[in-house]
mmCIF file of C-alpha atoms in Angstrom:
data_model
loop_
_atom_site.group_PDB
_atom_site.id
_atom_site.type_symbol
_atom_site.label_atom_id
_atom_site.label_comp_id
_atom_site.label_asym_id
_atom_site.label_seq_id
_atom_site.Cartn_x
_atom_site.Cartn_y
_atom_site.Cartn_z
ATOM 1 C CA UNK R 1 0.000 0.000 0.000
ATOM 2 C CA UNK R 2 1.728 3.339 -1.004
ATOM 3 C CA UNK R 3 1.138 5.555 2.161
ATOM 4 C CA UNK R 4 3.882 8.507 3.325
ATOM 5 C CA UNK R 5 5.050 7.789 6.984
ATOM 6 C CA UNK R 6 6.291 11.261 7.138
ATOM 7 C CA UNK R 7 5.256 14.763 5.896
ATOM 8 C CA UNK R 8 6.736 18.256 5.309
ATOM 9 C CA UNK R 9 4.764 20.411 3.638
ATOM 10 C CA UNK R 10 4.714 23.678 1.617
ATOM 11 C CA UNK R 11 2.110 25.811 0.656
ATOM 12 C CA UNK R 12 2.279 25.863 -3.673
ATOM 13 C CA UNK R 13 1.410 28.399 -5.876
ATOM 14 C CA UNK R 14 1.434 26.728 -9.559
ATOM 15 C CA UNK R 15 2.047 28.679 -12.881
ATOM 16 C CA UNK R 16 -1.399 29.122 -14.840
ATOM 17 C CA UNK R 17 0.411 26.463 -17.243
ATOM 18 C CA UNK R 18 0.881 24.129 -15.128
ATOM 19 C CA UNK R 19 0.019 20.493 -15.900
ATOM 20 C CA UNK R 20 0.870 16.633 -15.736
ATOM 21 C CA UNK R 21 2.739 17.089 -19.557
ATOM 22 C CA UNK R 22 4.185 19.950 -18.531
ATOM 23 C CA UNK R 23 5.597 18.064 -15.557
ATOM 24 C CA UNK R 24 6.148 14.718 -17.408
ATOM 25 C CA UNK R 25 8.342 16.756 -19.528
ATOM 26 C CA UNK R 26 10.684 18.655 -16.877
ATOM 27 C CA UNK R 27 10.886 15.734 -14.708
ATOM 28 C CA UNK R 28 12.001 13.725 -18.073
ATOM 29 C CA UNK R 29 14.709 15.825 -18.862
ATOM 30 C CA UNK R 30 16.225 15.901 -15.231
ATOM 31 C CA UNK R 31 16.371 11.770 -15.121
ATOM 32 C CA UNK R 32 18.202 9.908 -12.600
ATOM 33 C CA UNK R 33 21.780 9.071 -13.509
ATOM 34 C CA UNK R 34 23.855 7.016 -11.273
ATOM 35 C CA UNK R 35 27.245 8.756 -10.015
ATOM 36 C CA UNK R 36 30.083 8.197 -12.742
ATOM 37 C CA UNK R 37 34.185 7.776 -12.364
ATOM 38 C CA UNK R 38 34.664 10.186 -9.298
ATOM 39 C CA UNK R 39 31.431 11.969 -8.955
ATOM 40 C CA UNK R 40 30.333 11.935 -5.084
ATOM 41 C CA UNK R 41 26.254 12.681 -5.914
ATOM 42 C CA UNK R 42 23.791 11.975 -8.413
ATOM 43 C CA UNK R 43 20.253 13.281 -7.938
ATOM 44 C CA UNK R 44 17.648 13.446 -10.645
ATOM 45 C CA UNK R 45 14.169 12.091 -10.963
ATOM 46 C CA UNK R 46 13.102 8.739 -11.502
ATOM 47 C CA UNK R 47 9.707 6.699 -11.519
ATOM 48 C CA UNK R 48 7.774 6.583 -7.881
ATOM 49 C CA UNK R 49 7.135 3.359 -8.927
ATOM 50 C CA UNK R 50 9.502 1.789 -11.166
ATOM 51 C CA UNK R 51 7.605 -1.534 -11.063
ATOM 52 C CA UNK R 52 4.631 -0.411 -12.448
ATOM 53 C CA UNK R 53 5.690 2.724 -14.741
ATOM 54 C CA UNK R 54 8.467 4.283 -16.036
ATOM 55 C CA UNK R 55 7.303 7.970 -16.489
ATOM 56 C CA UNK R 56 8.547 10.334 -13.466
ATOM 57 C CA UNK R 57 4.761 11.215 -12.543
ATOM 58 C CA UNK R 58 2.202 9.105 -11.475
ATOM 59 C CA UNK R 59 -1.357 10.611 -11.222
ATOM 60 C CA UNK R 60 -4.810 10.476 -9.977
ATOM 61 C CA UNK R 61 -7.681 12.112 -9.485
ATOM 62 C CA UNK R 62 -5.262 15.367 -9.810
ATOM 63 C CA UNK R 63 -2.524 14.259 -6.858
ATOM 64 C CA UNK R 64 0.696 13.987 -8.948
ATOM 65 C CA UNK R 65 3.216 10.926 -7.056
ATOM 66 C CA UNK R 66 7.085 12.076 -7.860
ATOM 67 C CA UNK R 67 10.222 10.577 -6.705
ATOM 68 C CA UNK R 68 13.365 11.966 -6.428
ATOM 69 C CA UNK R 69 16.569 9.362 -6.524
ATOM 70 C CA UNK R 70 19.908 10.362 -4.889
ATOM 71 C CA UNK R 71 23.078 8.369 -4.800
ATOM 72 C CA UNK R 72 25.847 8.894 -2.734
ATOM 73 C CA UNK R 73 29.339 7.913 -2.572
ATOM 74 C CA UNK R 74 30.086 6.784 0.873
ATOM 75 C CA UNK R 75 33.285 7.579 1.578
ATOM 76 C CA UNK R 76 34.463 7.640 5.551
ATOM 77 C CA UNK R 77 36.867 10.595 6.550
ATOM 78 C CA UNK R 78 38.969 7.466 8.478
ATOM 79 C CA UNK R 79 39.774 6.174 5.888
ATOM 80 C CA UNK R 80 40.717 9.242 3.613
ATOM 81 C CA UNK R 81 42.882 10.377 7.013
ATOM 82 C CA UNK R 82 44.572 7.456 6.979
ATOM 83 C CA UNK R 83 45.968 7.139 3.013
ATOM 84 C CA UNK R 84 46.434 10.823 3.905
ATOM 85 C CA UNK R 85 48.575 10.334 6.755
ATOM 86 C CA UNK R 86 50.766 7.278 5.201
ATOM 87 C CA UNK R 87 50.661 9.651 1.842
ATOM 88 C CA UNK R 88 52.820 12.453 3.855
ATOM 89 C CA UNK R 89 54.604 10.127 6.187
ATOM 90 C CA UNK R 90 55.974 8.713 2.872
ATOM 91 C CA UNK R 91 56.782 12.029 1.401
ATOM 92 C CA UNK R 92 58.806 13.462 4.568
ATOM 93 C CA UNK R 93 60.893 10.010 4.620
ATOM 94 C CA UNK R 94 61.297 10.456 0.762
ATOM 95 C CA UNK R 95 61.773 13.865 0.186
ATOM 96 C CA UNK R 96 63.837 14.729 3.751
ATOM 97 C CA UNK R 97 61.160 17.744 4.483
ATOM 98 C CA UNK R 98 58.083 18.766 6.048
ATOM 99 C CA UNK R 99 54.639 18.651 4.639
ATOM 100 C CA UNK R 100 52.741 20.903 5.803
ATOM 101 C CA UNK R 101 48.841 22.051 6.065
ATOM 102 C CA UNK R 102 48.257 23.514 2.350
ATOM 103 C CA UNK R 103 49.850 20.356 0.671
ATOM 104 C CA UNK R 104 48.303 18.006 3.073
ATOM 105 C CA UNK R 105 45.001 19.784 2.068
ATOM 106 C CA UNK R 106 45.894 19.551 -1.501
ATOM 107 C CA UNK R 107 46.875 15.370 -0.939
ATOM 108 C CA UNK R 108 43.569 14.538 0.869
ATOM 109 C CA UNK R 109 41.597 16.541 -2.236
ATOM 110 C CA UNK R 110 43.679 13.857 -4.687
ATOM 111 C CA UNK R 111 43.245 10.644 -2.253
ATOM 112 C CA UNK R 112 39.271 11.492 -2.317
ATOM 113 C CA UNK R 113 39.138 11.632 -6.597
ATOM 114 C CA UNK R 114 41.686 8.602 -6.168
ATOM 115 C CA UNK R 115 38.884 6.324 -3.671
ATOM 116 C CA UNK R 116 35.777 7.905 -4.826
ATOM 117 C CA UNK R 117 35.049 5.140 -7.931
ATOM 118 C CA UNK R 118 35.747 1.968 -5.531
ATOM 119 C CA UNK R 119 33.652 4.028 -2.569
ATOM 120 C CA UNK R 120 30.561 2.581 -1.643
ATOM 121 C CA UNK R 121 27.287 4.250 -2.903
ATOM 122 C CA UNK R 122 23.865 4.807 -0.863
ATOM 123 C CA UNK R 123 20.512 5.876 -2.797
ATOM 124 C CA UNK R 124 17.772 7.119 -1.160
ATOM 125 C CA UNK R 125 14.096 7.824 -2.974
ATOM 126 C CA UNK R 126 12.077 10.493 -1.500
ATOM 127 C CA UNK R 127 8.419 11.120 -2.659
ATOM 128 C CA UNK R 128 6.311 14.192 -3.058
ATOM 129 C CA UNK R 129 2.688 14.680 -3.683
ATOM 130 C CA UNK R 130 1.458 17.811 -5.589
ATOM 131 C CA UNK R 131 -1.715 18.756 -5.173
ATOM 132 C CA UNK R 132 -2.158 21.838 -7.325
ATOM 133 C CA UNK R 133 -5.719 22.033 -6.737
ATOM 134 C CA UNK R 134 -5.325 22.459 -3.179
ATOM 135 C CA UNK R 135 -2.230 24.367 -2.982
ATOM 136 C CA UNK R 136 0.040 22.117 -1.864
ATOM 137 C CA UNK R 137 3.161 19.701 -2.037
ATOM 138 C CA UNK R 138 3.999 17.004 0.626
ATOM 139 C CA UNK R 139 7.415 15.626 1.099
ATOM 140 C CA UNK R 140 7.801 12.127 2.736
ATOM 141 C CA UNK R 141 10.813 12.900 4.986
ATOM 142 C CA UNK R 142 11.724 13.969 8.141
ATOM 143 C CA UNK R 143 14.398 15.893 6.901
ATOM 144 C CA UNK R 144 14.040 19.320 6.118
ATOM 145 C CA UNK R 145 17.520 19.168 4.020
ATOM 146 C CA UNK R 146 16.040 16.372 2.206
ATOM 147 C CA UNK R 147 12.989 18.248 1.552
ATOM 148 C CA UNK R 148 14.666 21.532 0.291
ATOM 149 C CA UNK R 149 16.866 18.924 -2.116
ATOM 150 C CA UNK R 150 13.694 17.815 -3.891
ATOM 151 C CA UNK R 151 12.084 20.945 -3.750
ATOM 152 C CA UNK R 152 15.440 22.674 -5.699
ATOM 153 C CA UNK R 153 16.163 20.345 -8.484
ATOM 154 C CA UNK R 154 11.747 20.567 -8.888
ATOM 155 C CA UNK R 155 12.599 23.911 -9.237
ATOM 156 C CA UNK R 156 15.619 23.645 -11.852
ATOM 157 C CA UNK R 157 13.202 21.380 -13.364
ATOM 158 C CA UNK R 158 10.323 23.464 -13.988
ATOM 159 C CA UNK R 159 11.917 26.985 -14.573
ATOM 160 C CA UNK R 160 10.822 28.212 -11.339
ATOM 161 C CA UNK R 161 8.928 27.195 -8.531
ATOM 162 C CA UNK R 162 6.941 28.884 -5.879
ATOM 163 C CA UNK R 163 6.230 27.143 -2.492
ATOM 164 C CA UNK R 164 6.654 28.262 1.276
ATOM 165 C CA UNK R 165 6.264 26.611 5.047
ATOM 166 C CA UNK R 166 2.722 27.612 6.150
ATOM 167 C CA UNK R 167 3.080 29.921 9.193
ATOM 168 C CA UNK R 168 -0.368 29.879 11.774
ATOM 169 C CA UNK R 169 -1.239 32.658 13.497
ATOM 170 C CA UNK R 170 -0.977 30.808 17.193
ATOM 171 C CA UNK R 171 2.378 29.358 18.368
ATOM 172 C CA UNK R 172 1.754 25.151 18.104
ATOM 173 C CA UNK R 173 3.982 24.412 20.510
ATOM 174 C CA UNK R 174 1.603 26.991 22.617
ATOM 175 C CA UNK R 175 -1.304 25.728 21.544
ATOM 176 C CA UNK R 176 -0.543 22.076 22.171
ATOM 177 C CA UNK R 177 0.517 23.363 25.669
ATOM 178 C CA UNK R 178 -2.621 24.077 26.109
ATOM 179 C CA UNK R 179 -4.103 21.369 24.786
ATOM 180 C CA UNK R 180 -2.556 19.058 27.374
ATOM 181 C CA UNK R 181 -3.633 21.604 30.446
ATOM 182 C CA UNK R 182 -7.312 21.576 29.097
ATOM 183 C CA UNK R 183 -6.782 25.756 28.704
ATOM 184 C CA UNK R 184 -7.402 25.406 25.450
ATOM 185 C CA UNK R 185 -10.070 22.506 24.291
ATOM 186 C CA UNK R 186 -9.102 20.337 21.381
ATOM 187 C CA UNK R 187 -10.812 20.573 17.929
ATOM 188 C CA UNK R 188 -13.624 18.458 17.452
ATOM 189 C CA UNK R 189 -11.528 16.096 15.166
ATOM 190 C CA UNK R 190 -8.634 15.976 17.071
ATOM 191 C CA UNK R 191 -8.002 13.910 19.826
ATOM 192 C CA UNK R 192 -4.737 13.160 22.120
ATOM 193 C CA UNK R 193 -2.121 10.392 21.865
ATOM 194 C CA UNK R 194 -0.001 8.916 24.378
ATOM 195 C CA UNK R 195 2.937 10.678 23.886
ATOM 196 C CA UNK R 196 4.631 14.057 23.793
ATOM 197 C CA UNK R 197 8.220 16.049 23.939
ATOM 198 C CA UNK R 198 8.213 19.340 25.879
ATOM 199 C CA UNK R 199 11.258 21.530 26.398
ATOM 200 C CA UNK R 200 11.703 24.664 28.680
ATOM 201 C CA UNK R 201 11.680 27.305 26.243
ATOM 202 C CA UNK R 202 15.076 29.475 28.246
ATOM 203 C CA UNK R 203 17.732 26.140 28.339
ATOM 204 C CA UNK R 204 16.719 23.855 25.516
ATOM 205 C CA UNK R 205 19.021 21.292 26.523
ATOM 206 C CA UNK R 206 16.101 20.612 28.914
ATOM 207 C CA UNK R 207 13.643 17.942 27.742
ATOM 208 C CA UNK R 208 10.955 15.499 28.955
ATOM 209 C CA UNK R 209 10.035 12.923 26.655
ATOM 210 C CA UNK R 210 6.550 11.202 27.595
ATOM 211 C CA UNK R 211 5.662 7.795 26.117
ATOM 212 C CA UNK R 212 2.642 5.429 26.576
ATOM 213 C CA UNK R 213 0.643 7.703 29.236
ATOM 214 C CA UNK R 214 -2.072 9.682 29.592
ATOM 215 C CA UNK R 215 -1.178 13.329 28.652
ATOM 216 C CA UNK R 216 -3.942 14.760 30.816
ATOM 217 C CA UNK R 217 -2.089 13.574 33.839
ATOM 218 C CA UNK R 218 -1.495 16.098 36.696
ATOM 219 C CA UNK R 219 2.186 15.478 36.993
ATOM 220 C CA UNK R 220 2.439 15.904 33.010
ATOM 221 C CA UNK R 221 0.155 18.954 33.285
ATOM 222 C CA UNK R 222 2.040 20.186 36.389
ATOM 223 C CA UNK R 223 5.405 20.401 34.098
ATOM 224 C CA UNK R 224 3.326 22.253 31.507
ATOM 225 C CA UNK R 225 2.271 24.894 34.037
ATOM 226 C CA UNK R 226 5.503 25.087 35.447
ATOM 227 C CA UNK R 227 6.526 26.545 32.277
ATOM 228 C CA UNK R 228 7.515 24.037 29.544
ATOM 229 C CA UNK R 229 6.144 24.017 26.111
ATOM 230 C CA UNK R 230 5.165 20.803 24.232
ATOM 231 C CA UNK R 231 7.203 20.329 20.501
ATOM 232 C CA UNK R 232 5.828 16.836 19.834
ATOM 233 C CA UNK R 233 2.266 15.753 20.182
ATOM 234 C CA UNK R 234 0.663 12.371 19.229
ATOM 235 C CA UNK R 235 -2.324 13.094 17.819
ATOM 236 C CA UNK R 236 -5.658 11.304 16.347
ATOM 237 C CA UNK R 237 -7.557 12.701 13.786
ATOM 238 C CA UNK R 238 -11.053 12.208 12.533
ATOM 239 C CA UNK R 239 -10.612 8.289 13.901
ATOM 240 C CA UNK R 240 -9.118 7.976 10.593
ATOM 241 C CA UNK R 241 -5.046 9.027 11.089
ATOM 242 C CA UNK R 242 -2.800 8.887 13.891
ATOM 243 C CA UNK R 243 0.582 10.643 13.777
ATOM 244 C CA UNK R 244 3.311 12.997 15.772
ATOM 245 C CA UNK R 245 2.595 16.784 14.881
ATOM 246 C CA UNK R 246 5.712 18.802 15.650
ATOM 247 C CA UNK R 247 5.872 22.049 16.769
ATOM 248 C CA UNK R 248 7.167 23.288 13.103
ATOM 249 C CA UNK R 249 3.577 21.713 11.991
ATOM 250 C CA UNK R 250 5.706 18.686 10.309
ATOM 251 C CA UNK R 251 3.858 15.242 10.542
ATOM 252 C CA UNK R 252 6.266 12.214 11.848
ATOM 253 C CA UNK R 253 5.020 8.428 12.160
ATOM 254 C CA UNK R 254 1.962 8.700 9.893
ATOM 255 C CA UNK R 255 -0.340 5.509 10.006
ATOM 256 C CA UNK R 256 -4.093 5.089 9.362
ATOM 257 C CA UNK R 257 -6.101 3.907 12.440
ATOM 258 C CA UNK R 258 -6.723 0.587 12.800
ATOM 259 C CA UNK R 259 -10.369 1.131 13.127
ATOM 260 C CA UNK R 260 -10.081 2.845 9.237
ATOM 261 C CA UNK R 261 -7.732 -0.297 8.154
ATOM 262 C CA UNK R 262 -10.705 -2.232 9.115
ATOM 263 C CA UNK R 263 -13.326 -0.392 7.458
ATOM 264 C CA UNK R 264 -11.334 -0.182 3.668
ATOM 265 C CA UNK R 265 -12.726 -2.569 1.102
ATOM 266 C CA UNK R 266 -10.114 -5.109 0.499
ATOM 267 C CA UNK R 267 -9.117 -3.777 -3.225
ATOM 268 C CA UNK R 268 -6.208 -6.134 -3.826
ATOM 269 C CA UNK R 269 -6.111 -7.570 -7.369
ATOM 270 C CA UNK R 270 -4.203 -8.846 -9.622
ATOM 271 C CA UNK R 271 -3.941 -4.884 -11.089
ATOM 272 C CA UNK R 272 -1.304 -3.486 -9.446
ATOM 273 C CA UNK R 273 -1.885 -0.831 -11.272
ATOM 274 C CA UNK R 274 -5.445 0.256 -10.104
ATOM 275 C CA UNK R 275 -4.550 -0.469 -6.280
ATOM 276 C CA UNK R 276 -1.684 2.135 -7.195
ATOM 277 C CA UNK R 277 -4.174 4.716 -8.215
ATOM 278 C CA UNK R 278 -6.557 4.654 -5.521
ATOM 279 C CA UNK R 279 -3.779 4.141 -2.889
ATOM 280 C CA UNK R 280 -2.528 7.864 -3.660
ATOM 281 C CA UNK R 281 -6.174 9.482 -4.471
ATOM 282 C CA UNK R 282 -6.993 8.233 -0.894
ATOM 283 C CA UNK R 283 -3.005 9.521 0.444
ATOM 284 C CA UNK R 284 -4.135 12.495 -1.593
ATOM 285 C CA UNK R 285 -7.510 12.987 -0.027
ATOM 286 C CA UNK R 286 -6.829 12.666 3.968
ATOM 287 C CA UNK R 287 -3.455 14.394 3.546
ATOM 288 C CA UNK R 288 -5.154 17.278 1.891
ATOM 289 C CA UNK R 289 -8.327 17.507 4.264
ATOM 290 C CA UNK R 290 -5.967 16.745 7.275
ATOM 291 C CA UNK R 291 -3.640 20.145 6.911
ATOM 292 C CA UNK R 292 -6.478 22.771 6.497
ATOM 293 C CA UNK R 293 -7.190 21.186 9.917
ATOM 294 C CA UNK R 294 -4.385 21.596 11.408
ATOM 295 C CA UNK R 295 -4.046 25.095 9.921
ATOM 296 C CA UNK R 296 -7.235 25.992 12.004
ATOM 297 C CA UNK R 297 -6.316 24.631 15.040
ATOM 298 C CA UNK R 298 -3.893 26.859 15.338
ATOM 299 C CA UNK R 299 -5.892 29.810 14.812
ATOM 300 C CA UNK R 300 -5.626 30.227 10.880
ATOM 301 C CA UNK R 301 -2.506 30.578 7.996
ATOM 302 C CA UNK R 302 -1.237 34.032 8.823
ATOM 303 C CA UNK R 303 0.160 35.556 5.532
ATOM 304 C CA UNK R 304 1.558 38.765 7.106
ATOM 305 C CA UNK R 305 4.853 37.090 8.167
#
């Protein structure tokens, strides 16, 4: 089942020509290429489901499924400090001199083209849904780096991109506070997890991390009053989603309730391809109706800042 366990997402602005060619076409003409000779990085997009198609854009029900592919040359500064270190240790025995910082600079630069085409490479795919109709995109990391890569080469891709983080016109990690000290009551649709992060807002380096409890709990509430502010919140929504909203209104740990699992007519079949296309117009559809909600909660999207 395609589902996104994570979610950062940007408020998107599309160009009036915006569509799935247009998009086919960019994406096409950035294409994966795996890292050549010493190259350290290859990104480029590929198919978010290279089983099933081969274009770079799967869509339905207008939610476009892209995939970014990244490859990395793994290449562990040990190791590099090592040939280094034999590299000048050789020299000074050879030559009768010192080596010193600029050359050993200039060595390590050599020893990295020298390793880089036996290094070990890593590749990561990230996903993004575009939802042009509703303003948005949704990146399946955690990683805000991550994100930003995927949202530049889109850009590069496209000509030019507009998208921005949503900003609310309440504090979350305020309004979660509250939340847990019953100052401020929950949305209809939203009810509490079992676990939360708080930190005291003057020494960050203090944290309380709260798993498998009740969050309305006096000694929980009690640190809340004294002062500290809660960054992570498990959170249920609409019986339908359960997830980790952080305090920079990113989504962590994702799942559908098991109560929903239950409900969903079994569609497996022997076409992949149709499970495929209503597995991202339903990602498409609660993703899509689940951030206006959380927009609300805290108090509206405030444009001003």
């Amino acid at each position: 089942m395609l589902w996104f366990r994570n979610a950062l997402w940007y408020r998107f602005s599309p160009q009036s020509d915006f569509s799935e060619s247009r998009l086919i076409d960019a994406l096409s003409a950035s294409p994966f290429i795996p890292c050549r000779g010493a190259q350290a990085k290859s990104l480029g997009f590929s198919s978010p489901a290279s089983s099933l198609i081969e274009e770079p854009v799967f869509t339905s029900n207008g939610f476009h499924l892209i995939a970014l592919q990244s490859e990395e040359k793994i290449l562990p500064s040990s190791v590099i400090n090592d040939e280094v270190r034999e590299k000048v240790e050789q020299l000074e025995a050879e030559q009768d001199r010192k080596v010193y910082r600029k050359e050993q600079q200039q060595l390590k630069e050599e020893i990295k083209l020298t390793l880089l085409p036996r290094a070990f490479s890593r590749r990561r795919l990230i996903r993004a849904l575009i939802a042009p109709h509703k303003n948005l995109i949704i990146v399946d990391t955690s990683s805000a780096n991550k994100a930003d890569e995927l949202l530049n080469q889109l850009r590069e891709s496209l000509g030019s991109l507009s998208v921005e983080l949503v900003n609310t016109s309440n504090a979350p990690s305020r309004i979660m506070s509250q939340w847990v000290t019953d100052q401020t009551p929950l949305p209809t649709n939203f009810r509490l997890g079992g676990e939360a992060e708080m930190r005291d807002p003057l020494e960050s380096s203090s944290q309380i991390k709260i798993k498998g409890q009740e969050l309305t709990q006096p000694d929980v509430q009690a640190h809340v009053n004294g002062g500290m502010l809660i960054e992570r919140l498990a959170l249920r929504w609409s019986e339908q989603l359960e997830f980790v909203l952080h305090a920079d209104l990113s989504l962590k740990r994702i799942k559908l309730t098991e109560e929903y699992q239950e409900s969903l007519t079994d569609t497996s079949s022997e076409d992949q391809l149709a499970e495929l296309d209503a597995d991202l117009t339903r990602l498409g559809l609660e993703l899509t109706a689940l951030i206006p909600d959380i927009i609300d909660a805290f108090g509206g999207e405030n444009r001003d800042v």
